[in-house]
Amino acid sequence: MSEYLIEIKNLHKYFGKNEVLKGLDIQIKKGEVVVMIGPSGSGKSTFLRTMNLLEKPTKGEVYFEGTNIADKSVDVFKHREKMGMVFQQFNLFPNMTVLDNLTLAPIKTGRMTKEEATIKAKELLERVDLSDKEVAYPQSLSGGQQQRVAIARALAMNPDVMLFDEPTSALDPEMVGEVLSVMQELAKEGMTMVVVTHEMGFAKNVADRVLFMADGVIVEQGAPIEVFDSPKEKRTQDFLAKVL
Ligand code: ADP
Ligand code: MG
């Protein structure tokens, strides 16, 4: 068994003739918090989506807990259940209460009984400080509250890794902090996390490792202090000069 929870080898993704991911090799250990930064259009979302097979890799291997989930013979759904994903646009089920949003997947997949799923959901809502919103519908919540529900919903399946795609980019500025603090708490508890974000403060404070992606390749990676304080590559320097 590999020492890595996730190991990606020579990952390529084309959309038609457009090569969006150009041969990525990335290893992630259990408990690691990896933050991916980079310009818009560089392939960050495609990378996350390919990692949990929402997009099919054109070429390459994606080992998750020792199994190459890019292999056609593998039951992707079974493995994807162990990868929680949080999107920029929350993607909550609008016609369900907050509690039902959390219990749906655990019940539907047969992982939990309704009672078990409900107990777990209530615990999670308490953790994200939304116990009073169990019977509320998503559209009655603020963006920050919706995103905290989305995080709790992903956690309801007891994932082994959490993938975040710009989770605070759609939020009003005053709500960014409440979402980042939930994420920081998760990181502290030892959750393995891959986070695409423009929140450089979060990257500096919470990441074990920062990856800078541009034009479908990992240009540079290292501890936050290395990447932010002494970037080696010109492309990293130029990007940081714009965002910091
Ligand atoms: P980022 O998240 O870094 O902004 P994306 O992964 O969203 O970048 O996009 C990378 C490139 O892939 C862009 O050129 C985008 O237009 C293209 N792309 C992304 N998704 C699709 C798709 N479903 N079909 C065709 N092209 C896509
Ligand atoms: Mg994106």
Short mmCIF file of C-alpha atoms and ligand atoms in Angstrom, two decimals:
data_model
loop_
_atom_site.label_atom_id
_atom_site.label_comp_id
_atom_site.label_asym_id
_atom_site.label_seq_id
_atom_site.Cartn_x
_atom_site.Cartn_y
_atom_site.Cartn_z
CA MET A 1 0.00 0.00 0.00
CA SER A 2 1.30 3.40 -1.00
CA GLU A 3 2.12 5.96 1.67
CA TYR A 4 -0.15 8.36 -0.20
CA LEU A 5 -3.90 8.73 0.10
CA ILE A 6 -3.95 10.13 -3.41
CA GLU A 7 -1.38 9.63 -6.10
CA ILE A 8 -1.85 11.12 -9.54
CA LYS A 9 0.41 10.01 -12.34
CA ASN A 10 0.86 11.67 -15.72
CA LEU A 11 -2.67 13.06 -15.75
CA HIS A 12 -3.79 14.56 -19.05
CA LYS A 13 -7.17 16.04 -19.87
CA TYR A 14 -8.28 17.27 -23.26
CA PHE A 15 -11.52 19.02 -24.13
CA GLY A 16 -11.58 18.40 -27.86
CA LYS A 17 -8.19 19.56 -29.06
CA ASN A 18 -7.64 21.78 -26.03
CA GLU A 19 -5.18 20.18 -23.63
CA VAL A 20 -6.19 21.53 -20.25
CA LEU A 21 -4.10 19.29 -17.97
CA LYS A 22 -0.67 18.51 -19.33
CA GLY A 23 0.75 15.59 -17.47
CA LEU A 24 0.29 16.19 -13.73
CA ASP A 25 2.07 14.16 -11.06
CA ILE A 26 0.80 14.87 -7.57
CA GLN A 27 0.98 12.95 -4.33
CA ILE A 28 -1.08 13.73 -1.27
CA LYS A 29 -0.59 12.17 2.12
CA LYS A 30 -3.33 11.45 4.61
CA GLY A 31 -3.94 14.51 6.74
CA GLU A 32 -2.23 16.87 4.34
CA VAL A 33 -3.79 20.21 3.42
CA VAL A 34 -2.87 21.13 -0.14
CA VAL A 35 -3.87 24.52 -1.50
CA MET A 36 -3.88 25.10 -5.23
CA ILE A 37 -3.55 28.62 -6.56
CA GLY A 38 -3.23 29.94 -10.08
CA PRO A 39 -4.78 32.18 -12.72
CA SER A 40 -8.29 31.71 -14.03
CA GLY A 41 -8.46 29.18 -16.86
CA SER A 42 -5.30 27.36 -15.78
CA GLY A 43 -7.12 24.06 -15.16
CA LYS A 44 -7.66 24.08 -11.39
CA SER A 45 -11.34 23.11 -11.48
CA THR A 46 -10.70 20.53 -14.16
CA PHE A 47 -7.98 19.08 -11.99
CA LEU A 48 -10.32 18.71 -8.98
CA ARG A 49 -13.08 17.27 -11.13
CA THR A 50 -10.74 14.82 -12.77
CA MET A 51 -9.40 13.77 -9.41
CA ASN A 52 -12.81 12.46 -8.34
CA LEU A 53 -13.73 11.34 -11.85
CA LEU A 54 -16.49 13.91 -12.40
CA GLU A 55 -14.39 14.38 -15.54
CA LYS A 56 -12.80 11.40 -17.20
CA PRO A 57 -9.03 11.71 -17.56
CA THR A 58 -7.85 11.47 -21.17
CA LYS A 59 -4.75 9.72 -19.96
CA GLY A 60 -3.06 8.90 -16.68
CA GLU A 61 -3.77 7.30 -13.35
CA VAL A 62 -5.59 8.51 -10.28
CA TYR A 63 -4.83 6.31 -7.29
CA PHE A 64 -7.15 6.85 -4.36
CA GLU A 65 -6.51 4.65 -1.34
CA GLY A 66 -4.46 2.35 -3.53
CA THR A 67 -7.00 1.90 -6.34
CA ASN A 68 -6.64 3.49 -9.77
CA ILE A 69 -10.12 4.97 -9.99
CA ALA A 70 -9.46 6.09 -13.58
CA ASP A 71 -9.50 2.41 -14.54
CA LYS A 72 -12.65 1.55 -16.47
CA SER A 73 -13.33 -1.58 -14.43
CA VAL A 74 -13.53 0.36 -11.17
CA ASP A 75 -16.83 1.37 -9.57
CA VAL A 76 -16.23 5.12 -9.45
CA PHE A 77 -19.34 5.80 -7.39
CA LYS A 78 -18.16 3.63 -4.55
CA HIS A 79 -14.85 5.48 -4.31
CA ARG A 80 -16.27 8.94 -4.94
CA GLU A 81 -18.45 8.55 -1.86
CA LYS A 82 -15.23 8.86 0.12
CA MET A 83 -14.36 12.18 -1.55
CA GLY A 84 -16.42 15.13 -0.36
CA MET A 85 -16.68 18.03 -2.76
CA VAL A 86 -17.64 21.63 -2.13
CA PHE A 87 -18.30 23.96 -5.04
CA GLN A 88 -18.22 27.70 -5.52
CA GLN A 89 -22.01 27.78 -6.09
CA PHE A 90 -22.96 25.58 -3.06
CA ASN A 91 -25.15 23.28 -5.22
CA LEU A 92 -27.57 22.48 -2.40
CA PHE A 93 -30.83 20.74 -3.29
CA PRO A 94 -33.23 23.73 -3.30
CA ASN A 95 -36.41 21.76 -2.71
CA MET A 96 -35.17 20.06 0.47
CA THR A 97 -34.65 21.27 4.00
CA VAL A 98 -31.15 21.65 5.34
CA LEU A 99 -31.51 18.43 7.32
CA ASP A 100 -32.71 16.50 4.27
CA ASN A 101 -29.80 17.87 2.23
CA LEU A 102 -27.47 16.24 4.75
CA THR A 103 -29.24 12.91 5.16
CA LEU A 104 -30.05 12.21 1.51
CA ALA A 105 -26.79 10.64 0.35
CA PRO A 106 -26.05 8.54 3.46
CA ILE A 107 -29.57 7.06 3.31
CA LYS A 108 -29.73 6.66 -0.48
CA THR A 109 -26.41 4.82 -0.64
CA GLY A 110 -27.52 2.51 2.15
CA ARG A 111 -24.64 3.61 4.38
CA MET A 112 -26.90 4.70 7.21
CA THR A 113 -30.43 4.22 8.41
CA LYS A 114 -32.62 7.30 8.53
CA GLU A 115 -32.08 7.50 12.29
CA GLU A 116 -28.30 7.22 12.03
CA ALA A 117 -28.14 9.78 9.23
CA THR A 118 -30.30 12.19 11.22
CA ILE A 119 -28.13 11.92 14.33
CA LYS A 120 -25.01 12.48 12.25
CA ALA A 121 -26.57 15.41 10.38
CA LYS A 122 -27.54 17.13 13.61
CA GLU A 123 -24.01 16.72 14.94
CA LEU A 124 -22.57 18.23 11.78
CA LEU A 125 -24.99 21.16 11.80
CA GLU A 126 -23.92 21.90 15.33
CA ARG A 127 -20.30 21.85 14.21
CA VAL A 128 -20.93 24.43 11.50
CA ASP A 129 -23.08 26.44 13.91
CA LEU A 130 -26.37 25.96 12.08
CA SER A 131 -28.41 23.87 14.48
CA ASP A 132 -31.23 26.36 14.28
CA LYS A 133 -31.57 25.88 10.50
CA GLU A 134 -32.52 22.19 10.29
CA VAL A 135 -35.94 22.81 8.78
CA ALA A 136 -34.95 25.86 6.74
CA TYR A 137 -34.73 25.74 2.94
CA PRO A 138 -31.46 26.76 1.26
CA GLN A 139 -32.79 29.90 -0.40
CA SER A 140 -33.72 31.36 2.99
CA LEU A 141 -30.07 31.20 4.10
CA SER A 142 -27.21 33.61 3.47
CA GLY A 143 -24.42 32.53 1.13
CA GLY A 144 -22.10 31.85 4.03
CA GLN A 145 -24.73 29.71 5.74
CA GLN A 146 -25.42 27.80 2.51
CA GLN A 147 -21.76 27.07 2.05
CA ARG A 148 -21.47 25.82 5.63
CA VAL A 149 -24.44 23.52 4.94
CA ALA A 150 -22.65 22.31 1.79
CA ILE A 151 -19.55 21.50 3.83
CA ALA A 152 -21.64 19.66 6.43
CA ARG A 153 -23.41 17.76 3.65
CA ALA A 154 -20.10 16.61 2.21
CA LEU A 155 -18.95 15.54 5.67
CA ALA A 156 -22.12 13.52 6.23
CA MET A 157 -20.66 10.72 4.08
CA ASN A 158 -17.58 10.46 6.32
CA PRO A 159 -15.20 11.27 3.48
CA ASP A 160 -11.48 10.51 3.60
CA VAL A 161 -10.67 13.66 1.65
CA MET A 162 -12.44 16.96 1.06
CA LEU A 163 -12.08 18.82 -2.23
CA PHE A 164 -12.94 22.52 -2.27
CA ASP A 165 -13.28 24.51 -5.49
CA GLU A 166 -13.14 28.21 -4.67
CA PRO A 167 -15.59 27.79 -1.79
CA THR A 168 -15.61 31.49 -0.88
CA SER A 169 -15.50 33.10 -4.33
CA ALA A 170 -19.26 33.55 -4.60
CA LEU A 171 -19.66 35.01 -1.11
CA ASP A 172 -20.05 38.57 0.02
CA PRO A 173 -16.84 39.60 1.76
CA GLU A 174 -18.35 39.62 5.25
CA MET A 175 -19.20 35.91 4.93
CA VAL A 176 -15.84 34.64 3.77
CA GLY A 177 -14.43 34.36 7.28
CA GLU A 178 -17.14 32.07 8.68
CA VAL A 179 -16.55 29.56 5.87
CA LEU A 180 -12.77 29.70 6.09
CA SER A 181 -12.91 29.17 9.83
CA VAL A 182 -14.98 25.99 9.38
CA MET A 183 -12.38 24.81 6.88
CA GLN A 184 -9.51 25.71 9.18
CA GLU A 185 -11.17 23.74 11.97
CA LEU A 186 -11.49 20.71 9.69
CA ALA A 187 -7.82 20.96 8.77
CA LYS A 188 -6.90 21.09 12.45
CA GLU A 189 -8.88 17.91 13.07
CA GLY A 190 -6.68 16.14 10.53
CA MET A 191 -8.90 16.04 7.46
CA THR A 192 -7.06 15.59 4.18
CA MET A 193 -7.97 18.57 2.04
CA VAL A 194 -7.35 19.86 -1.46
CA VAL A 195 -8.43 23.46 -1.72
CA VAL A 196 -8.50 25.69 -4.78
CA THR A 197 -8.74 29.26 -3.55
CA HIS A 198 -7.76 32.87 -4.08
CA GLU A 199 -7.63 33.39 -0.31
CA MET A 200 -3.90 33.78 0.11
CA GLY A 201 -4.19 34.29 3.86
CA PHE A 202 -5.84 30.90 4.20
CA ALA A 203 -3.16 29.35 1.99
CA LYS A 204 -0.40 30.86 4.13
CA ASN A 205 -1.91 29.91 7.46
CA VAL A 206 -3.52 26.56 6.83
CA ALA A 207 -1.78 24.84 3.91
CA ASP A 208 0.93 22.28 4.43
CA ARG A 209 1.81 22.70 0.78
CA VAL A 210 0.94 25.19 -1.92
CA LEU A 211 0.77 24.24 -5.59
CA PHE A 212 0.92 26.96 -8.20
CA MET A 213 -0.76 25.89 -11.41
CA ALA A 214 -0.61 27.75 -14.70
CA ASP A 215 -1.60 26.63 -18.16
CA GLY A 216 -2.25 23.02 -17.16
CA VAL A 217 1.00 22.34 -15.33
CA ILE A 218 2.24 22.60 -11.76
CA VAL A 219 4.78 25.38 -12.17
CA GLU A 220 5.97 25.35 -8.59
CA GLN A 221 5.11 23.85 -5.23
CA GLY A 222 6.35 23.92 -1.69
CA ALA A 223 5.61 25.01 1.85
CA PRO A 224 3.60 28.26 1.91
CA ILE A 225 6.60 30.22 3.16
CA GLU A 226 8.69 29.01 0.21
CA VAL A 227 6.10 29.68 -2.46
CA PHE A 228 4.90 33.03 -1.09
CA ASP A 229 8.13 34.51 0.26
CA SER A 230 10.67 33.22 -2.25
CA PRO A 231 8.97 31.95 -5.41
CA LYS A 232 11.54 30.55 -7.80
CA GLU A 233 9.65 30.72 -11.08
CA LYS A 234 8.92 33.90 -12.99
CA ARG A 235 5.30 32.85 -13.60
CA THR A 236 4.75 32.37 -9.86
CA GLN A 237 6.34 35.74 -9.10
CA ASP A 238 4.15 37.50 -11.66
CA PHE A 239 0.97 35.86 -10.37
CA LEU A 240 1.75 36.65 -6.74
CA ALA A 241 2.61 40.25 -7.61
CA LYS A 242 -0.95 40.60 -8.89
CA VAL A 243 -2.83 38.90 -6.06
CA LEU A 244 -0.87 39.78 -2.92
P1 ADP B 1 -9.71 27.22 -13.62
O1 ADP B 1 -10.55 26.47 -12.66
O2 ADP B 1 -8.25 27.24 -13.26
O3 ADP B 1 -10.22 28.62 -13.88
P2 ADP B 1 -10.83 25.40 -15.56
O4 ADP B 1 -10.38 24.05 -15.17
O5 ADP B 1 -12.20 25.79 -15.23
O6 ADP B 1 -9.77 26.48 -15.03
O7 ADP B 1 -10.66 25.56 -17.13
C1 ADP B 1 -9.48 25.27 -17.82
C2 ADP B 1 -9.74 25.30 -19.30
O8 ADP B 1 -10.57 24.21 -19.66
C3 ADP B 1 -10.42 26.55 -19.80
O9 ADP B 1 -9.86 26.89 -21.04
C4 ADP B 1 -11.85 26.11 -19.96
O10 ADP B 1 -12.49 26.84 -20.96
C5 ADP B 1 -11.71 24.66 -20.35
N1 ADP B 1 -12.86 23.83 -19.92
C6 ADP B 1 -13.23 23.58 -18.66
N2 ADP B 1 -14.31 22.78 -18.60
C7 ADP B 1 -14.63 22.50 -19.89
C8 ADP B 1 -15.65 21.72 -20.53
N3 ADP B 1 -16.55 21.04 -19.81
N4 ADP B 1 -15.67 21.69 -21.87
C9 ADP B 1 -14.75 22.35 -22.62
N5 ADP B 1 -13.78 23.10 -22.09
C10 ADP B 1 -13.70 23.20 -20.74
MG MG B 2 -12.16 27.08 -11.48
#
